[in-house]
Each structure stands twice: as C-alpha cells, then as structure tokens.
Amino acid sequence: MQRMHRAVAVFLCCLSLAACAAAQQLPPTEKWTATVAERYAIYPDVVYGTANNYALKLDVWQRKDAKTPAPTLIYYHGGGWIFGDRTGATLYFLPYLQMGWNVINVEYRMASQSPAPAAVEDCRCALRWVYRNAKQYNIDTKKIVVTGHSAGGHLSLIVGMLPDGTGLDNNCIGDEKYGDAKLGVAAIVNWYGPSDVGELLQGPELKNYAIMWMGSQVDVQTVAKRVSPLTYVRPGLPPVFTVHGDADDVVPYEQSVRLHKALSAAGVPNELVTIKGGGHGQFNDAQLEDAYTKLYAFLREHGLMQ
C-alpha cells in the first residue's frame, strides 16, 4: 500500500511539474517577439544608387537561419511622394517578419529632391538591386512581393506592372539579365494607392500632393500617364491584392475599383478588399484582421506562403 501511495505521489508530482513547465511557456506571439532579434540580421543604410547627388538607401532584414533562399518583401513607404521616410515604416511589415520572410525597406526621392517620375525610377532601381544582390542576402527571386501604403501602394503597383522599354529604368545600374532570372515580382499588395495620377491633377479629385509631385514640368498629364499603373494593365501581370476604404478622402476609392475591373478584364488574378466606411488607412482592429486574413489566403493561393 505504501508503494502505491508513493507511486501516486510521484505521478502527481510529475503532473504538477509538467503543468508548471507548460504554464511557463510563452504563447506563440510573445515567443516570436522575444526571439525575433536573434532571428534576423539587419543591414541599415545600404546605398542602392545615386541620383542628383542624392544617395539612395535601403535597409535589409535578412532571416539568419533560412537554409534555402527565402521569400522577400520589398516595402515602399507612403507620404504622397512629398514626405515620409522608410524609418517610420517598420511596424507595417512586421507580419512578413513573423512569417519568416526577408524584408527590404526602401527610401526614394521626394518631390523636394526631384519631381515625378523620380520616385518611380528609384523604386525600380531598388528592385534591380534586390536581384543583383539576391545571392548575398539569400533572396528567392521567384518569391518577391512588393507592397506599400498610399503613395507606397502606387509605387508597388508601378514597380510590379512596368513593362520593358519605358525608359524609367535608364538610371539603374545593371541590365535586364540576372542569371536565369528575369526582372519581375511574384505579387503586388497595394494598400489604398493611387492608380490614375492624372485624375489627381485636375477636376473634382484634384490633390495638392499630386500637384507638388509633378512640380513645374510642362506636360504634366503626359508624365502622369507614364507613372499611372492603369496605363500598364495587360494580360500576364503578377497577382494584385488591393485594400481600400470606400470613404477615403485622400486617394479616391473609385480608382481601386477601376483598377480591379481593368485587371479582371485582362485576366489578371486580383482581389479588392473594400473597408466599409474606411478612410485613408487608420482602420480598426477587426477591419485589419479581416484584411490580413484575406491577404494570407491570397498569398497562399498563389504559392507564396505555407
């Protein structure tokens, strides 16, 4: 009987220790937060080009323990092409870090340095830099996704949709050939970015930030068409995922509707997530959770995440 009591006591003690150990384990989110600093090597202020005596920089967040080339996000910050910088954008790409992706956080010339199409030229040059340095930073060039918010959404669209021969790559180092890879992206994630810049230069949708980006150039509508994603809609584009609030008073929601319809007509896989009553970002938690749930499903559908 004593042996039985002792065995029961030992068993109960083991259960207690196991329960304590389980209680001490961090939940997944807290565990990731506590360990992420050891998972990434960060390379700040990497110069990817020079324009108008201005050093163009980006930051690289590289997954340390990836054994094979990793999916990579290229992020372009917002600010209407007239303000903002990459250093304030980190929280926007945390979901991709949590997925174990590499991240390239890009800056580009503002209107105060150079008017349109300078920002587009810079962002395309950043994509070329990623291809040239893919081996060094363990980047899977077949799984590059471009994204951004507001003006960054526009830039992600134009970078991913631009065809050869526009001249907007002329200031970039290198050529179109990167071993067996051809310059391009696997998907575009557009958060309420403009797709028709010309509409923002006149009429009821006129926006001062677009006027400032054009500057004092003579034929602004020609330039605007050249940097408008809607200009380049055609079959064969990468999948496009767009999130836009239908009460946005900064970038017209109707532009994303038009883009969605044009892409669908061209047979391009795409999805428009409408945030009911949503403004220019600043969505509530439920709206963001819904958008990201749909985004993850979209990326999974196109083979970009497990």
Tab-separated table of C-alpha atoms in Angstrom:
chain	number	residue	atom	x	y	z
A	1	MET	CA	0.000	0.000	0.000
A	2	GLN	CA	2.874	2.347	0.861
A	3	ARG	CA	4.443	1.666	-2.533
A	4	MET	CA	1.129	2.571	-4.207
A	5	HIS	CA	0.873	5.816	-2.263
A	6	ARG	CA	4.470	6.644	-3.166
A	7	ALA	CA	3.809	5.945	-6.876
A	8	VAL	CA	0.694	8.109	-6.827
A	9	ALA	CA	2.654	10.889	-5.137
A	10	VAL	CA	5.420	10.685	-7.736
A	11	PHE	CA	2.855	10.685	-10.552
A	12	LEU	CA	1.077	13.722	-9.119
A	13	CYS	CA	4.402	15.485	-8.663
A	14	CYS	CA	5.296	14.841	-12.315
A	15	LEU	CA	1.933	16.173	-13.425
A	16	SER	CA	2.492	19.262	-11.315
A	17	LEU	CA	5.947	19.843	-12.789
A	18	ALA	CA	4.606	19.361	-16.322
A	19	ALA	CA	1.791	21.819	-15.633
A	20	CYS	CA	4.288	24.369	-14.281
A	21	ALA	CA	6.504	23.941	-17.333
A	22	ALA	CA	3.525	24.363	-19.641
A	23	ALA	CA	2.428	27.453	-17.742
A	24	GLN	CA	5.899	28.959	-18.158
A	25	GLN	CA	5.944	28.536	-21.947
A	26	LEU	CA	5.221	31.712	-23.859
A	27	PRO	CA	2.246	31.913	-26.238
A	28	PRO	CA	3.310	31.958	-29.941
A	29	THR	CA	3.100	35.738	-30.406
A	30	GLU	CA	5.024	36.522	-27.239
A	31	LYS	CA	7.572	33.826	-28.096
A	32	TRP	CA	8.162	35.360	-31.538
A	33	THR	CA	8.504	38.845	-30.038
A	34	ALA	CA	11.029	37.604	-27.507
A	35	THR	CA	13.183	35.760	-30.062
A	36	VAL	CA	12.907	37.792	-33.280
A	37	ALA	CA	16.050	39.849	-32.560
A	38	GLU	CA	18.116	36.661	-32.776
A	39	ARG	CA	16.434	35.516	-35.979
A	40	TYR	CA	17.312	38.493	-38.177
A	41	ALA	CA	20.472	40.210	-39.316
A	42	ILE	CA	19.749	43.865	-40.073
A	43	TYR	CA	21.811	45.837	-42.588
A	44	PRO	CA	20.787	49.529	-42.420
A	45	ASP	CA	21.586	52.377	-44.798
A	46	VAL	CA	22.705	50.265	-47.746
A	47	VAL	CA	23.219	52.562	-50.758
A	48	TYR	CA	21.474	51.115	-53.797
A	49	GLY	CA	22.065	54.040	-56.139
A	50	THR	CA	22.762	57.739	-56.542
A	51	ALA	CA	20.607	60.335	-58.293
A	52	ASN	CA	21.036	64.118	-58.409
A	53	ASN	CA	23.934	63.756	-55.940
A	54	TYR	CA	21.494	62.074	-53.528
A	55	ALA	CA	22.455	58.712	-52.017
A	56	LEU	CA	19.502	56.330	-52.218
A	57	LYS	CA	19.347	53.936	-49.274
A	58	LEU	CA	17.524	50.835	-48.134
A	59	ASP	CA	17.562	48.546	-45.109
A	60	VAL	CA	17.806	44.766	-45.342
A	61	TRP	CA	16.219	42.442	-42.766
A	62	GLN	CA	17.667	39.012	-43.525
A	63	ARG	CA	16.470	35.781	-41.939
A	64	LYS	CA	19.559	34.239	-40.308
A	65	ASP	CA	18.522	30.605	-40.141
A	66	ALA	CA	16.944	30.133	-43.584
A	67	LYS	CA	18.674	27.206	-45.280
A	68	THR	CA	17.296	27.994	-48.724
A	69	PRO	CA	16.528	31.312	-50.495
A	70	ALA	CA	13.687	32.975	-48.611
A	71	PRO	CA	10.546	34.807	-49.775
A	72	THR	CA	11.244	38.532	-49.679
A	73	LEU	CA	9.094	41.620	-49.231
A	74	ILE	CA	10.074	44.961	-50.743
A	75	TYR	CA	8.366	47.786	-48.866
A	76	TYR	CA	7.854	51.357	-50.163
A	77	HIS	CA	6.706	53.924	-47.603
A	78	GLY	CA	3.832	56.359	-48.134
A	79	GLY	CA	3.551	60.119	-47.844
A	80	GLY	CA	2.078	61.366	-51.116
A	81	TRP	CA	5.532	61.355	-52.753
A	82	ILE	CA	6.244	64.562	-50.797
A	83	PHE	CA	7.080	63.450	-47.233
A	84	GLY	CA	7.743	60.399	-45.072
A	85	ASP	CA	10.750	58.101	-44.816
A	86	ARG	CA	11.497	54.422	-44.529
A	87	THR	CA	12.463	54.584	-40.847
A	88	GLY	CA	8.838	55.108	-39.823
A	89	ALA	CA	7.547	52.105	-41.742
A	90	THR	CA	8.853	49.177	-39.679
A	91	LEU	CA	5.576	48.276	-37.965
A	92	TYR	CA	3.841	47.931	-41.331
A	93	PHE	CA	5.965	44.970	-42.375
A	94	LEU	CA	6.024	43.104	-39.051
A	95	PRO	CA	3.533	40.488	-40.367
A	96	TYR	CA	6.078	39.452	-43.003
A	97	LEU	CA	8.885	39.212	-40.455
A	98	GLN	CA	6.651	36.971	-38.360
A	99	MET	CA	6.186	34.755	-41.423
A	100	GLY	CA	9.967	34.419	-41.637
A	101	TRP	CA	10.427	36.486	-44.793
A	102	ASN	CA	13.317	38.756	-45.654
A	103	VAL	CA	12.329	42.424	-45.903
A	104	ILE	CA	13.870	45.226	-47.969
A	105	ASN	CA	12.731	48.663	-46.738
A	106	VAL	CA	13.289	51.283	-49.442
A	107	GLU	CA	13.599	55.057	-49.483
A	108	TYR	CA	13.279	57.118	-52.655
A	109	ARG	CA	13.452	60.755	-53.742
A	110	MET	CA	10.676	63.040	-52.561
A	111	ALA	CA	9.269	65.863	-54.683
A	112	SER	CA	11.605	68.266	-52.871
A	113	GLN	CA	14.593	66.391	-54.318
A	114	SER	CA	13.158	65.595	-57.741
A	115	PRO	CA	9.656	65.662	-59.256
A	116	ALA	CA	7.922	62.740	-60.932
A	117	PRO	CA	8.918	60.282	-62.265
A	118	ALA	CA	11.969	60.229	-59.929
A	119	ALA	CA	10.298	58.166	-57.186
A	120	VAL	CA	9.269	55.521	-59.730
A	121	GLU	CA	12.769	55.386	-61.198
A	122	ASP	CA	14.286	54.920	-57.745
A	123	CYS	CA	11.883	52.174	-56.732
A	124	ARG	CA	12.562	50.251	-59.924
A	125	CYS	CA	16.300	50.616	-59.281
A	126	ALA	CA	15.750	49.173	-55.805
A	127	LEU	CA	14.120	46.102	-57.385
A	128	ARG	CA	17.152	45.713	-59.650
A	129	TRP	CA	19.429	45.985	-56.612
A	130	VAL	CA	17.500	43.155	-54.957
A	131	TYR	CA	18.073	40.935	-57.981
A	132	ARG	CA	21.768	41.793	-58.192
A	133	ASN	CA	22.267	41.010	-54.517
A	134	ALA	CA	19.882	38.062	-54.180
A	135	LYS	CA	22.603	35.506	-53.509
A	136	GLN	CA	24.328	37.598	-50.829
A	137	TYR	CA	21.099	38.135	-48.871
A	138	ASN	CA	19.531	34.719	-49.547
A	139	ILE	CA	16.616	36.126	-51.536
A	140	ASP	CA	14.286	33.905	-53.553
A	141	THR	CA	13.760	35.974	-56.717
A	142	LYS	CA	10.757	33.813	-57.598
A	143	LYS	CA	9.023	34.894	-54.387
A	144	ILE	CA	9.429	38.672	-54.269
A	145	VAL	CA	6.357	40.623	-53.179
A	146	VAL	CA	6.169	44.427	-53.379
A	147	THR	CA	3.908	46.431	-51.094
A	148	GLY	CA	3.312	49.833	-49.573
A	149	HIS	CA	0.670	52.145	-48.169
A	150	SER	CA	-0.795	55.158	-50.018
A	151	ALA	CA	1.980	56.515	-52.300
A	152	GLY	CA	3.854	53.339	-51.406
A	153	GLY	CA	0.908	51.346	-52.726
A	154	HIS	CA	1.132	53.271	-56.000
A	155	LEU	CA	4.864	52.606	-56.195
A	156	SER	CA	4.397	48.898	-55.539
A	157	LEU	CA	1.870	48.769	-58.367
A	158	ILE	CA	4.037	50.625	-60.869
A	159	VAL	CA	7.175	48.652	-59.945
A	160	GLY	CA	5.388	45.345	-60.417
A	161	MET	CA	3.454	46.321	-63.550
A	162	LEU	CA	6.002	48.326	-65.557
A	163	PRO	CA	6.945	46.661	-68.862
A	164	ASP	CA	10.310	46.823	-70.571
A	165	GLY	CA	11.166	49.823	-72.713
A	166	THR	CA	9.550	52.675	-70.773
A	167	GLY	CA	12.861	54.366	-70.027
A	168	LEU	CA	12.037	54.517	-66.330
A	169	ASP	CA	14.870	52.058	-65.647
A	170	ASN	CA	17.517	54.018	-67.549
A	171	ASN	CA	19.255	55.392	-64.455
A	172	CYS	CA	19.579	51.984	-62.810
A	173	ILE	CA	22.826	50.060	-62.510
A	174	GLY	CA	22.884	46.727	-64.350
A	175	ASP	CA	20.781	45.251	-67.127
A	176	GLU	CA	17.715	43.070	-67.554
A	177	LYS	CA	19.575	39.776	-67.095
A	178	TYR	CA	20.250	38.279	-63.665
A	179	GLY	CA	21.433	34.763	-64.385
A	180	ASP	CA	18.383	32.672	-65.199
A	181	ALA	CA	16.029	35.163	-63.534
A	182	LYS	CA	14.050	37.825	-65.365
A	183	LEU	CA	13.257	41.046	-63.540
A	184	GLY	CA	9.775	40.895	-62.027
A	185	VAL	CA	7.741	40.239	-58.891
A	186	ALA	CA	5.534	37.372	-57.762
A	187	ALA	CA	2.715	39.538	-56.370
A	188	ILE	CA	1.718	43.111	-55.578
A	189	VAL	CA	-0.009	44.137	-52.336
A	190	ASN	CA	-1.476	47.612	-52.705
A	191	TRP	CA	-2.831	49.443	-49.663
A	192	TYR	CA	-5.030	52.304	-50.959
A	193	GLY	CA	-2.533	53.603	-53.508
A	194	PRO	CA	-3.424	55.844	-56.485
A	195	SER	CA	-3.673	54.088	-59.825
A	196	ASP	CA	-4.562	57.135	-62.003
A	197	VAL	CA	-2.263	60.057	-61.196
A	198	GLY	CA	-3.700	62.270	-63.945
A	199	GLU	CA	-7.116	62.319	-62.257
A	200	LEU	CA	-5.490	63.872	-59.179
A	201	LEU	CA	-4.179	66.873	-61.125
A	202	GLN	CA	-7.465	68.476	-62.117
A	203	GLY	CA	-11.228	68.421	-61.623
A	204	PRO	CA	-13.117	67.287	-58.517
A	205	GLU	CA	-10.390	64.844	-57.403
A	206	LEU	CA	-7.533	67.371	-57.561
A	207	LYS	CA	-4.991	66.756	-54.784
A	208	ASN	CA	-2.223	69.150	-53.780
A	209	TYR	CA	0.240	66.341	-53.078
A	210	ALA	CA	-0.049	65.157	-56.706
A	211	ILE	CA	0.431	68.729	-57.992
A	212	MET	CA	3.549	69.058	-55.828
A	213	TRP	CA	4.938	65.747	-57.103
A	214	MET	CA	4.610	66.914	-60.705
A	215	GLY	CA	6.295	70.242	-59.955
A	216	SER	CA	6.645	72.809	-62.740
A	217	GLN	CA	7.001	70.361	-65.618
A	218	VAL	CA	5.352	71.464	-68.838
A	219	ASP	CA	3.230	68.478	-69.900
A	220	VAL	CA	2.183	67.070	-66.556
A	221	GLN	CA	-0.593	64.880	-67.983
A	222	THR	CA	1.934	63.027	-70.149
A	223	VAL	CA	4.137	62.448	-67.114
A	224	ALA	CA	1.117	61.431	-65.030
A	225	LYS	CA	0.037	58.843	-67.593
A	226	ARG	CA	3.575	57.481	-67.681
A	227	VAL	CA	3.548	56.872	-63.913
A	228	SER	CA	-0.044	55.620	-63.608
A	229	PRO	CA	-0.494	51.873	-63.010
A	230	LEU	CA	-3.739	51.873	-65.043
A	231	THR	CA	-1.629	52.705	-68.108
A	232	TYR	CA	0.102	49.333	-67.904
A	233	VAL	CA	-2.774	46.918	-67.296
A	234	ARG	CA	-2.369	43.927	-69.613
A	235	PRO	CA	-2.530	40.126	-69.509
A	236	GLY	CA	0.293	38.312	-67.781
A	237	LEU	CA	0.788	40.666	-64.842
A	238	PRO	CA	1.519	39.256	-61.374
A	239	PRO	CA	-1.420	38.820	-58.966
A	240	VAL	CA	-2.596	42.071	-57.358
A	241	PHE	CA	-4.202	42.393	-53.915
A	242	THR	CA	-5.726	45.787	-53.034
A	243	VAL	CA	-7.168	47.104	-49.767
A	244	HIS	CA	-9.076	50.411	-49.838
A	245	GLY	CA	-11.589	52.226	-47.667
A	246	ASP	CA	-14.705	53.360	-49.522
A	247	ALA	CA	-14.731	56.674	-47.609
A	248	ASP	CA	-11.116	57.578	-48.406
A	249	ASP	CA	-10.856	61.347	-48.965
A	250	VAL	CA	-7.126	61.322	-49.832
A	251	VAL	CA	-6.961	58.687	-52.584
A	252	PRO	CA	-10.298	58.092	-54.354
A	253	TYR	CA	-11.667	54.621	-53.654
A	254	GLU	CA	-13.085	54.552	-57.182
A	255	GLN	CA	-9.525	54.341	-58.547
A	256	SER	CA	-9.102	50.941	-56.901
A	257	VAL	CA	-12.477	49.860	-58.277
A	258	ARG	CA	-11.382	50.851	-61.788
A	259	LEU	CA	-8.060	49.054	-61.334
A	260	HIS	CA	-9.841	45.918	-60.130
A	261	LYS	CA	-12.190	45.944	-63.128
A	262	ALA	CA	-9.363	46.567	-65.613
A	263	LEU	CA	-7.196	43.794	-64.168
A	264	SER	CA	-10.125	41.374	-64.174
A	265	ALA	CA	-10.930	42.221	-67.797
A	266	ALA	CA	-7.288	41.498	-68.700
A	267	GLY	CA	-7.427	38.132	-66.922
A	268	VAL	CA	-5.019	39.157	-64.153
A	269	PRO	CA	-5.661	37.404	-60.804
A	270	ASN	CA	-6.614	40.128	-58.363
A	271	GLU	CA	-8.737	40.913	-55.338
A	272	LEU	CA	-10.161	44.167	-53.978
A	273	VAL	CA	-10.903	44.220	-50.261
A	274	THR	CA	-13.266	47.099	-49.508
A	275	ILE	CA	-13.181	48.518	-45.992
A	276	LYS	CA	-16.753	49.730	-45.434
A	277	GLY	CA	-16.691	53.273	-44.096
A	278	GLY	CA	-12.886	53.161	-44.028
A	279	GLY	CA	-10.890	56.306	-44.626
A	280	HIS	CA	-7.285	56.686	-45.719
A	281	GLY	CA	-5.930	53.905	-43.542
A	282	GLN	CA	-6.446	54.071	-39.777
A	283	PHE	CA	-8.698	51.015	-39.976
A	284	ASN	CA	-9.941	49.418	-36.766
A	285	ASP	CA	-8.619	46.096	-35.438
A	286	ALA	CA	-11.443	43.992	-36.856
A	287	GLN	CA	-11.030	45.546	-40.314
A	288	LEU	CA	-7.273	44.976	-40.307
A	289	GLU	CA	-7.636	41.396	-39.103
A	290	ASP	CA	-10.125	40.692	-41.874
A	291	ALA	CA	-7.853	42.279	-44.491
A	292	TYR	CA	-4.838	40.263	-43.360
A	293	THR	CA	-6.842	37.033	-43.198
A	294	LYS	CA	-7.788	37.582	-46.841
A	295	LEU	CA	-4.250	38.618	-47.752
A	296	TYR	CA	-2.758	35.437	-46.258
A	297	ALA	CA	-5.295	33.362	-48.181
A	298	PHE	CA	-4.365	35.255	-51.368
A	299	LEU	CA	-0.633	34.675	-50.868
A	300	ARG	CA	-1.274	31.017	-50.053
A	301	GLU	CA	-3.392	30.608	-53.200
A	302	HIS	CA	-0.503	31.883	-55.297
A	303	GLY	CA	2.131	29.696	-53.663
A	304	LEU	CA	3.800	32.397	-51.612
A	305	MET	CA	3.261	31.021	-48.105
A	306	GLN	CA	2.549	27.714	-46.437
